[in-house]
XYZ file of C-alpha atoms in Angstrom:
503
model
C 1.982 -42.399 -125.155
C -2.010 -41.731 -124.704
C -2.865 -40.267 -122.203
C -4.648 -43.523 -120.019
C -1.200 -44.997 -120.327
C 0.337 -41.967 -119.246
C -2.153 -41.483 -116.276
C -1.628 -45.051 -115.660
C 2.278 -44.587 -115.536
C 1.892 -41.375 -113.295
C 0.111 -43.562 -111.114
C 2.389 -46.275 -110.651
C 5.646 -44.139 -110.535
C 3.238 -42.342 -107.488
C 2.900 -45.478 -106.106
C 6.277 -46.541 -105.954
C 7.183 -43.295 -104.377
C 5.016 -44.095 -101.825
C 5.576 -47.372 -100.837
C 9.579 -45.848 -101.013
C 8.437 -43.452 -98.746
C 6.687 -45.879 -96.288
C 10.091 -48.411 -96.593
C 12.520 -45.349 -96.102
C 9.436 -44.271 -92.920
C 9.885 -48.131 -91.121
C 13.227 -47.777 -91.869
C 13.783 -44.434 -89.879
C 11.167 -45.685 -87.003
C 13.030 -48.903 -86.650
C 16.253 -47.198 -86.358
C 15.334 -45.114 -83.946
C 13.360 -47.627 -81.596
C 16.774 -49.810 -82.105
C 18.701 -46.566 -80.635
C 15.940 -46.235 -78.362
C 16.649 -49.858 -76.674
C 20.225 -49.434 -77.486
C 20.474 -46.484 -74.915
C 18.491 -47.936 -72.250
C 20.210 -51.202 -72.326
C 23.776 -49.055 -72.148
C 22.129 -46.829 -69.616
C 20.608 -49.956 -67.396
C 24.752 -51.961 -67.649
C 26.071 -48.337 -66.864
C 23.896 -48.048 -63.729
C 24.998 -51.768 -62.980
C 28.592 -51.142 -62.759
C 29.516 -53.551 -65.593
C 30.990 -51.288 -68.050
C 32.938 -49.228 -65.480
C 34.928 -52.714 -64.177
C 35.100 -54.134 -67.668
C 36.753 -51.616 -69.953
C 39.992 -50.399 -69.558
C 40.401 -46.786 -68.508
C 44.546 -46.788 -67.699
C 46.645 -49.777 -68.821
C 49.987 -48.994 -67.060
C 52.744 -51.348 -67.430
C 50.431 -54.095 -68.514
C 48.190 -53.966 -65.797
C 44.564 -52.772 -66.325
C 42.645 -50.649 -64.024
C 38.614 -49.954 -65.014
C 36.646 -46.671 -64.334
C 36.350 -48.065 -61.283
C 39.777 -48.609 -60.347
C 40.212 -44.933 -61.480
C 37.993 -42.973 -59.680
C 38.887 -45.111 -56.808
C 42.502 -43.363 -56.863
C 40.843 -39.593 -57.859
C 38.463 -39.978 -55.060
C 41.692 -40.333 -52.542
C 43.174 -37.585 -54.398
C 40.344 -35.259 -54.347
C 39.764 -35.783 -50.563
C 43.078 -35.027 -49.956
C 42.974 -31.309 -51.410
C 39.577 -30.717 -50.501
C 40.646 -31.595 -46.818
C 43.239 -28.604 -47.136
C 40.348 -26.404 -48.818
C 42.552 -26.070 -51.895
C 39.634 -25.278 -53.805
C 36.014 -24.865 -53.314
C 34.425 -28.467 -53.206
C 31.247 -26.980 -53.328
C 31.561 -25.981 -56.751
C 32.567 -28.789 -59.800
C 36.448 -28.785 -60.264
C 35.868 -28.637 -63.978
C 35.153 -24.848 -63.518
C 37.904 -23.932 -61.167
C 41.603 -22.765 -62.817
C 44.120 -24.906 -60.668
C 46.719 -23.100 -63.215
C 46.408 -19.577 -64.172
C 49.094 -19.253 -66.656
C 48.209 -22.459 -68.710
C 44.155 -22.731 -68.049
C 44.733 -25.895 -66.343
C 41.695 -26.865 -64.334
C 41.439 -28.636 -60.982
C 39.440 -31.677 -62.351
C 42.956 -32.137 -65.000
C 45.199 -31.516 -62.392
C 43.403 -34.343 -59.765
C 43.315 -36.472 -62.644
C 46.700 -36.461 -63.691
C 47.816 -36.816 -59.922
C 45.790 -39.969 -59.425
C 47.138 -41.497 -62.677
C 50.847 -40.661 -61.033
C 50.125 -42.177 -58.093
C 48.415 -45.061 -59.546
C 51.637 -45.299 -61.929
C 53.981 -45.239 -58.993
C 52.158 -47.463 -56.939
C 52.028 -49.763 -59.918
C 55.978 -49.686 -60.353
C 56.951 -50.435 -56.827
C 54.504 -52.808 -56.105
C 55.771 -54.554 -59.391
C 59.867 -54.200 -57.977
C 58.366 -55.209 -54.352
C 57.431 -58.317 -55.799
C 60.420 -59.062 -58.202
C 62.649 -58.703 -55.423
C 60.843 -61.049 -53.108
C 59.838 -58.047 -50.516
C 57.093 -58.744 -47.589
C 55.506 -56.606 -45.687
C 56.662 -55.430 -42.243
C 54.470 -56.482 -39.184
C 53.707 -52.890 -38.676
C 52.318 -52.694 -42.276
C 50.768 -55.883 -42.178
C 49.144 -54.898 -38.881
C 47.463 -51.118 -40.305
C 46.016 -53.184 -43.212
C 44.183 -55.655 -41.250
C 42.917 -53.694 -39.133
C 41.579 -51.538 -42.016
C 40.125 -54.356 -43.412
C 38.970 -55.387 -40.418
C 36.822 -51.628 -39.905
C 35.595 -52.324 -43.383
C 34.261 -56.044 -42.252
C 32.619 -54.452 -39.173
C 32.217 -50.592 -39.734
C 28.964 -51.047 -42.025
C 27.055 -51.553 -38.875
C 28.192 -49.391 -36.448
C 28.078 -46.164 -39.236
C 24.500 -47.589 -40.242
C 25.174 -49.107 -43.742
C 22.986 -51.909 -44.581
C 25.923 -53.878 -45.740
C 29.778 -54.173 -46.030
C 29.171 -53.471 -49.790
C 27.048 -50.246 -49.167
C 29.626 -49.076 -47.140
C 32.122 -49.921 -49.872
C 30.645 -48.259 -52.461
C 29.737 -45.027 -50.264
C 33.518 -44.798 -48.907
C 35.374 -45.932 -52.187
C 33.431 -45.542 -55.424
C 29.426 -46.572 -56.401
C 30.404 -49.251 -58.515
C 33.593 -50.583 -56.360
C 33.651 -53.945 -54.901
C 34.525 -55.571 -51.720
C 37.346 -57.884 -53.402
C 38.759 -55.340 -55.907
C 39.058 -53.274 -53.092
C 40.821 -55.285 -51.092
C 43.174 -55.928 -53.915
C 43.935 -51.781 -54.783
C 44.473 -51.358 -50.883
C 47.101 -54.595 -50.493
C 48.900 -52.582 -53.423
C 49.069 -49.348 -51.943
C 50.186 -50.868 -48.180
C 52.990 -53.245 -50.368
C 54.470 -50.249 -52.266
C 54.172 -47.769 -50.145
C 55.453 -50.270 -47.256
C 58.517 -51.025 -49.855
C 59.139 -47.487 -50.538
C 59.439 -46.126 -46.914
C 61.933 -49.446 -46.406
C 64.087 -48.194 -49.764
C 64.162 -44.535 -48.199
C 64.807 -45.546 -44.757
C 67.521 -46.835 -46.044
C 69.455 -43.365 -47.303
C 71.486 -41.421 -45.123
C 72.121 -37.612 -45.755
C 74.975 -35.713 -44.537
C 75.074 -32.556 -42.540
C 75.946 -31.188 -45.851
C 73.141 -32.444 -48.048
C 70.221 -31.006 -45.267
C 72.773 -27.424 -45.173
C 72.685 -27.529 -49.299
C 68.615 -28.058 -49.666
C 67.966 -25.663 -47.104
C 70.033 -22.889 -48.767
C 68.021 -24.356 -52.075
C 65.031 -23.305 -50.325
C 65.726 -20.295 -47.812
C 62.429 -18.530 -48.433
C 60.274 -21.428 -48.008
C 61.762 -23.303 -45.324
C 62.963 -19.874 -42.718
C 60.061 -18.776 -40.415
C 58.998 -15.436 -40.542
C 57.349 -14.008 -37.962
C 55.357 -10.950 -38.094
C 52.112 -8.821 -37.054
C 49.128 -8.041 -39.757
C 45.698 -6.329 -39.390
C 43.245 -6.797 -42.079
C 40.233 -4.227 -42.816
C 37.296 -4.872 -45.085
C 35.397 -2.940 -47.364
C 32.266 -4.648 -48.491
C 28.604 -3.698 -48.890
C 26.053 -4.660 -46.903
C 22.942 -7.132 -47.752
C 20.838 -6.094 -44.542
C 19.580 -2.611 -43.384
C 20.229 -1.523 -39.451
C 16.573 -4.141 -39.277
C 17.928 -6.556 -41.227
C 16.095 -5.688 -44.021
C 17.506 -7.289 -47.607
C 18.962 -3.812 -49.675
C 17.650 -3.950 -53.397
C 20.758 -1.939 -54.998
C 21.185 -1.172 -58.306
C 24.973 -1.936 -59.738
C 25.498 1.649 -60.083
C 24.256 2.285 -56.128
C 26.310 -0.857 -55.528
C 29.637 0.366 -56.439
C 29.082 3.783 -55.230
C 29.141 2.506 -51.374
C 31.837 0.037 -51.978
C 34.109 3.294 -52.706
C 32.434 4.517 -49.599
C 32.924 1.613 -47.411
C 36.854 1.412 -49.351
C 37.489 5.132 -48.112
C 36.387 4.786 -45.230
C 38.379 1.387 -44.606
C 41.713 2.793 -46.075
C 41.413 5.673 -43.558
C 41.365 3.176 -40.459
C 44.387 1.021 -42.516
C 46.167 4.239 -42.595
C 45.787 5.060 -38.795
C 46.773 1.884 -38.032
C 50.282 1.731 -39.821
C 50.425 5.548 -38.623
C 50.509 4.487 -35.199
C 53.156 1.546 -35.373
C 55.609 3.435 -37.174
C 55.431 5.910 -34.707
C 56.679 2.551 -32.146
C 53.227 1.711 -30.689
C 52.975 -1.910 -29.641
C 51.319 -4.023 -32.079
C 49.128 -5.786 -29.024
C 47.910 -2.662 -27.743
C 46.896 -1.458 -31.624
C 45.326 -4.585 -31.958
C 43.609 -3.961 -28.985
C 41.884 -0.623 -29.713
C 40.827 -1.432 -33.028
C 39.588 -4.559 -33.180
C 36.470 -3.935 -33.049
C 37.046 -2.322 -36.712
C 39.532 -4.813 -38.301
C 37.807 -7.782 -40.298
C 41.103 -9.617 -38.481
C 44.628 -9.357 -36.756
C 47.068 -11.680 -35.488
C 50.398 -10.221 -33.099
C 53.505 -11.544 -33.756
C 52.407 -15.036 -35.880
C 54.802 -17.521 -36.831
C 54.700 -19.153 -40.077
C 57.167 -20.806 -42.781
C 57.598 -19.105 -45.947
C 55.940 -21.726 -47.653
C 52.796 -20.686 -46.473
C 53.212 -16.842 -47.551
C 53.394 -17.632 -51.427
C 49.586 -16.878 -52.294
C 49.516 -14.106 -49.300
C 49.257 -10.164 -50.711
C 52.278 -9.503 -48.521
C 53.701 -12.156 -48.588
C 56.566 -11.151 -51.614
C 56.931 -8.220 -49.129
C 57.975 -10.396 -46.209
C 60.272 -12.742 -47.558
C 62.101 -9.409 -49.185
C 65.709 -9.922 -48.367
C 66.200 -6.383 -47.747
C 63.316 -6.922 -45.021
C 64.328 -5.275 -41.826
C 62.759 -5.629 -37.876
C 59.902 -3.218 -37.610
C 59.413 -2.745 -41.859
C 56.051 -1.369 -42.276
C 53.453 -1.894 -45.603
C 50.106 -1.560 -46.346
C 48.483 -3.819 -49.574
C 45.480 -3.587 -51.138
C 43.529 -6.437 -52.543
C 40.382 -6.698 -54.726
C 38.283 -9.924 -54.550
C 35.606 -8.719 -56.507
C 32.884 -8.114 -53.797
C 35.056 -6.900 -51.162
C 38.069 -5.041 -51.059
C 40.744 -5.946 -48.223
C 43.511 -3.435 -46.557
C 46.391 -5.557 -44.968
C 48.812 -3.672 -42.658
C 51.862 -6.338 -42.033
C 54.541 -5.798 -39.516
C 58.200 -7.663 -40.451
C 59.390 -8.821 -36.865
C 61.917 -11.105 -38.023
C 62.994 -14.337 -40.168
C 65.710 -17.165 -39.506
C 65.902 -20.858 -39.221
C 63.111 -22.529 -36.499
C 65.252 -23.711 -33.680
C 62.017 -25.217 -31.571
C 62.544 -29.016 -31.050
C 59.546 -31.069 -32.213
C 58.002 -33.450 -29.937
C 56.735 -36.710 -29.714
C 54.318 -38.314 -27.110
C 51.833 -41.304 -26.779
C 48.484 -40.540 -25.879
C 45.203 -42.501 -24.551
C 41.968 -41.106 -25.274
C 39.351 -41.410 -22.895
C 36.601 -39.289 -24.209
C 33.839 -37.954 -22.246
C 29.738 -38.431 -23.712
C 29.788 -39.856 -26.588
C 31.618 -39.164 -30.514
C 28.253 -39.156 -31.931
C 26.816 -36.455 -29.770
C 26.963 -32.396 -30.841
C 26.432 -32.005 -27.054
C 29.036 -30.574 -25.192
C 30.066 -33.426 -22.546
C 28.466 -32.881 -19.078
C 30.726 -32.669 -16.123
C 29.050 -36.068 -15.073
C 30.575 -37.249 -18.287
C 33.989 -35.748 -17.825
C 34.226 -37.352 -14.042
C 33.524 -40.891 -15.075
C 36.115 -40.219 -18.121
C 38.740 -39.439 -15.537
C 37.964 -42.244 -13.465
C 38.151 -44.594 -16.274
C 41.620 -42.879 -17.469
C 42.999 -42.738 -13.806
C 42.509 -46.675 -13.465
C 44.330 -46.971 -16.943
C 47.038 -44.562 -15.712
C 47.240 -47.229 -12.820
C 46.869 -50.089 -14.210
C 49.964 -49.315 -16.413
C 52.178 -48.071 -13.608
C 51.483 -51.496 -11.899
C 52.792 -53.373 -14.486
C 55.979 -52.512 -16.176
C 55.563 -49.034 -16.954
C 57.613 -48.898 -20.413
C 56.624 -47.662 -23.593
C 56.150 -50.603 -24.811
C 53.389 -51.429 -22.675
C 52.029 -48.186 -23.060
C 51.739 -48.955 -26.708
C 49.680 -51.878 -26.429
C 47.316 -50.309 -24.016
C 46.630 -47.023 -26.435
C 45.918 -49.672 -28.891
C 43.404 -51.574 -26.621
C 41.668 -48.679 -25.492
C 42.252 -45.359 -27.067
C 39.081 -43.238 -28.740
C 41.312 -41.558 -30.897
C 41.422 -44.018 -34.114
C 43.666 -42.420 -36.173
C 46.405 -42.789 -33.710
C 45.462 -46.368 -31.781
C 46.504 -48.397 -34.345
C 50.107 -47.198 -33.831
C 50.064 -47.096 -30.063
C 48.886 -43.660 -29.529
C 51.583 -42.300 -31.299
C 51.948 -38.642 -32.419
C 54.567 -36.913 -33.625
C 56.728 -33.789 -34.401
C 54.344 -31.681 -32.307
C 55.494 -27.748 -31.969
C 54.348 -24.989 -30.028
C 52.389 -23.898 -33.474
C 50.835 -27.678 -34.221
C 47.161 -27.380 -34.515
C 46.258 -29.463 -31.679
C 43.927 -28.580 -28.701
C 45.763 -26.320 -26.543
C 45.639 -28.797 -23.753
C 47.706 -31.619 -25.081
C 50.025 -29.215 -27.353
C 51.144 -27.522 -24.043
C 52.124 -30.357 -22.619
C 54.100 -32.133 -25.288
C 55.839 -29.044 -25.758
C 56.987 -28.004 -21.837
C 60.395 -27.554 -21.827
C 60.445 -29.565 -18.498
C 58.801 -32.517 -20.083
C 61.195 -35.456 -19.489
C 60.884 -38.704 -21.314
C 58.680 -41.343 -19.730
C 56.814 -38.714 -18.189
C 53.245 -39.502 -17.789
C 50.045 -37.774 -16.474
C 46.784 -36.950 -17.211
C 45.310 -33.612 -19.389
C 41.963 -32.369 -19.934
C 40.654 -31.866 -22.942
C 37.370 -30.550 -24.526
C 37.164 -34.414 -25.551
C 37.793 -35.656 -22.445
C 40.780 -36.823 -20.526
C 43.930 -37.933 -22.071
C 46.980 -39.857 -20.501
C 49.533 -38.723 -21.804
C 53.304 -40.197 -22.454
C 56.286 -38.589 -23.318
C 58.490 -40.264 -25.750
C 61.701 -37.641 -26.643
C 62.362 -34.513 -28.058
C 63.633 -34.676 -31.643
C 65.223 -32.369 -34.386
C 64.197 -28.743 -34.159
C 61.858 -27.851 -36.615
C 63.755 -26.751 -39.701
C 65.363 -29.808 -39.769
C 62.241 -31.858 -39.600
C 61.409 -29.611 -42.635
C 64.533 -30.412 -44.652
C 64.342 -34.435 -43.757
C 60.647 -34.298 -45.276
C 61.727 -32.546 -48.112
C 64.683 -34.557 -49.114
C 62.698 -37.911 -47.917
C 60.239 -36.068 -50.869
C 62.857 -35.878 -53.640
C 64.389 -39.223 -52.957
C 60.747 -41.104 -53.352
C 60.588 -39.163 -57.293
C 63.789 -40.210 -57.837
C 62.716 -44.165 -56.867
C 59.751 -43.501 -58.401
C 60.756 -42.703 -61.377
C 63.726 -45.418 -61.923
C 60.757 -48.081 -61.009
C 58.177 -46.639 -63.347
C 60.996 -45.940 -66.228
C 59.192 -47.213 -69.121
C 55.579 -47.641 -67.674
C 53.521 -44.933 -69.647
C 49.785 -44.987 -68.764
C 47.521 -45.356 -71.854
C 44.030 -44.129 -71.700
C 41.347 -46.562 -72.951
C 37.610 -46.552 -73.732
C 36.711 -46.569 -70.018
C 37.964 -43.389 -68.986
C 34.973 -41.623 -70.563
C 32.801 -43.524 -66.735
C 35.365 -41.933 -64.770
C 33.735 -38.993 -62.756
C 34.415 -35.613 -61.516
């Protein structure tokens, strides 16, 4: 070849590799912007909502629940344990170990619960139906009247709409309908299920047999502990931030530890030698991080405690004596724990009816004025009347809770509240009452509260409180076992729309 042809030939072949270049360039550039409208179109229908109620996320016995439908159920489930402070819902359950021995974390453990309880809900809603079941009037009362606060509430909690409300309460991409379709599930199965285990009787044997199952949760142990802690300061005596090196750091937490474990010691010194644990309490609680005399708990509750293996020792005698230790990392905790005793609780539980006439208003942080609190006790003393004029029965008492109590959670069942004990968390007030010995049913009065006034109405005195335990344990184990007959065969299969469901 000369060399003009072979210039000429370099030339071309340049030329070709070129223009390749440029196609392969538009090529690229056009597959890009493609991805490049691609994503915004999937991120503009994922902030619609579209593809978390389209795809399937659980299919569960043929019926398909979206993203939506999901994290509608995980929300409820994630409430529920935050409520209890199970874990720390200021940090993202992906990071926090619900399971130690297996790595499990919270988020997995929330999810699989809601996917149960969807599954369950699923199954007896499904045998509800087959078998031609209704709802009671009592069930079919609580859900309208939640629907009803969902049809209404929007205004009076300052939504701009029922919607906004739904989606704030229930979900961001949940609607008014679907919701209303999830909830007349939940009230038909679970209505169906308490009918099925209202149904079983146990015997004195079965509740003597699952309490001897469960002796160390279900006995109450009562006992004394004082708690010291040994952790570093952040302020000087001015209140001055301390800049401390790590080294500095841990050099006055074995200080402040020493100096802690010396006041633990003193402590436990002093009961064994038979001093009251009030009047030890007394003198050093000004030094104790915290102390409770002779508390009364179920052994339940003592299963994550330091001392808790301790207590529920069987060789655990009246007037047993330890000190723990416990390291949390930045502090460093003493307990001194007193074993005062352990046996079945023998307390009856109690159940009353209650109308809440609340002084000033929900809304307000204010503490009520005593203007407030005297018009509340008018206003309750011409209920208290009004229902003595008429016929005066529980039944009538019922209805006028229900007209006119503040306290929602129990109007819509006529102001009923149940199983209170002397140790039920309720204002001191109210849970003295309910739990006089001298309390007679049909009693009715009314108490002071921090909230206002209440009128109060005694309903009966039930099964002492170990029982009550047992009944809601074996009420627990017969609702798996109908569960899981009604779900046999009904495994939940993940689909594409999982991957919108949220922590």
């Amino acid at each position: 070849m000369s060399t003009d042809k072979k210039a000429k030939a370099d030339r071309n072949e340049k030329r070709r590799q070129e223009e390749a270049k440029d196609r392969r360039s538009i090529a690229v550039y056009s597959v890009i912007g493609v991805a490049v409208v691609v994503a915004a179109i999937v991120l503009m229908i994922g902030s619609s909502g579209i593809l978390q109620r389209t795809f399937a996320a659980q299919t569960i016995g043929g019926v398909k629940y979206t993203a939506s439908d999901v994290q509608y159920f995980y929300n409820s489930v994630y409430t529920s344990y935050a409520n209890n402070y199970a874990f720390d819902s200021g940090t993202s359950v992906k990071k926090q170990v619900y399971d130690q021995e297996t790595g499990q974390s919270w988020h997995d453990f929330l999810m699989e619960s809601a996917i149960e309880t969807m599954t369950n809900q699923t199954a007896l809603a499904a045998q509800a139906k087959s078998e031609g079941y209704e709802l009671s009037e009592q069930a079919r009362n609580e859900l309208n009247t939640f629907l009803a606060q969902i049809n209404s509430g929007w205004i009076s909690y300052g939504y701009a709409s029922r919607d906004d409300l739904v989606r704030a309460s229930f979900g961001a991409h949940m609607t008014y309908d679907r919701l209303v379709e999830l909830v007349n599930m939940e009230y038909l199965a679970t209505d169906y299920g308490d009918a099925k285990l209202n149904a079983i009787e146990h015997t004195d044997a079965d509740y003597e047999a699952y309490y001897q199952e469960h002796t160390d949760d279900l006995d109450s142990v009562t006992f004394s502990q004082f708690t010291f802690q040994a952790t570093v300061p952040t302020t000087d005596e001015q209140g001055a931030p301390l800049e401390l090196t790590d080294a500095e750091e841990a050099a006055r937490l074995e200080e402040e530890k020493a100096a802690q474990k010396v006041l633990a010691e003193e402590v436990k010194a002093k009961l064994e030698g038979g001093q009251d644990p009030q009047t030890v309490a007394d003198e050093y609680t000004d030094r104790m991080y915290s102390y409770s005399v002779s508390r009364q708990t179920p052994g339940s509750n003592l299963a994550y405690s330091t001392y808790g293996e301790w207590l529920l020792d069987s060789t655990r005698r009246t007037g047993d004596i330890s000190l723990t230790e416990r390291d949390s990392g930045s502090s460093y905790f003493y307990y001194v724990a007193v074993f005062e005793d352990r046996g079945r609780d023998e307390e009856p539980t109690n159940d009353v009816r209650h109308i809440l006439v609340r002084a000033g208003s929900a809304a307000s942080s204010e503490d009520p004025t005593q203007e407030q609190f005297d018009e509340a006790e008018q206003k309750a003393q011409a209920l208290l009347d009004e229902w003595k004029a008429g016929e005066a029965t529980e039944e009538s008492f019922s209805a006028l809770a229900s007209a006119n109590s503040a306290d929602t959670s129990s109007a819509s069942n006529g102001g009923l509240i149940s199983n209170i004990t002397s140790s039920s968390s309720y204002v001191e007030t109210f849970r003295d009452w309910a739990t006089d010995p001298a309390r007679k049913e049909g009693d009715a009065e009314l108490v002071k509260s921090e909230y206002g006034w209440h009128i109060m109405y005694y309903v009966s005195s039930n099964d002492p409180v170990w029982r009550q335990t047992v009944t809601a344990g074996l009420r627990s184990q017969d609702f798996e076992e109908l569960a899981a007959s009604a779900s046999q065969g009904m495994t939940p299969v993940s689909g594409f729309g999982m991957r919108f469901v949220k922590a």
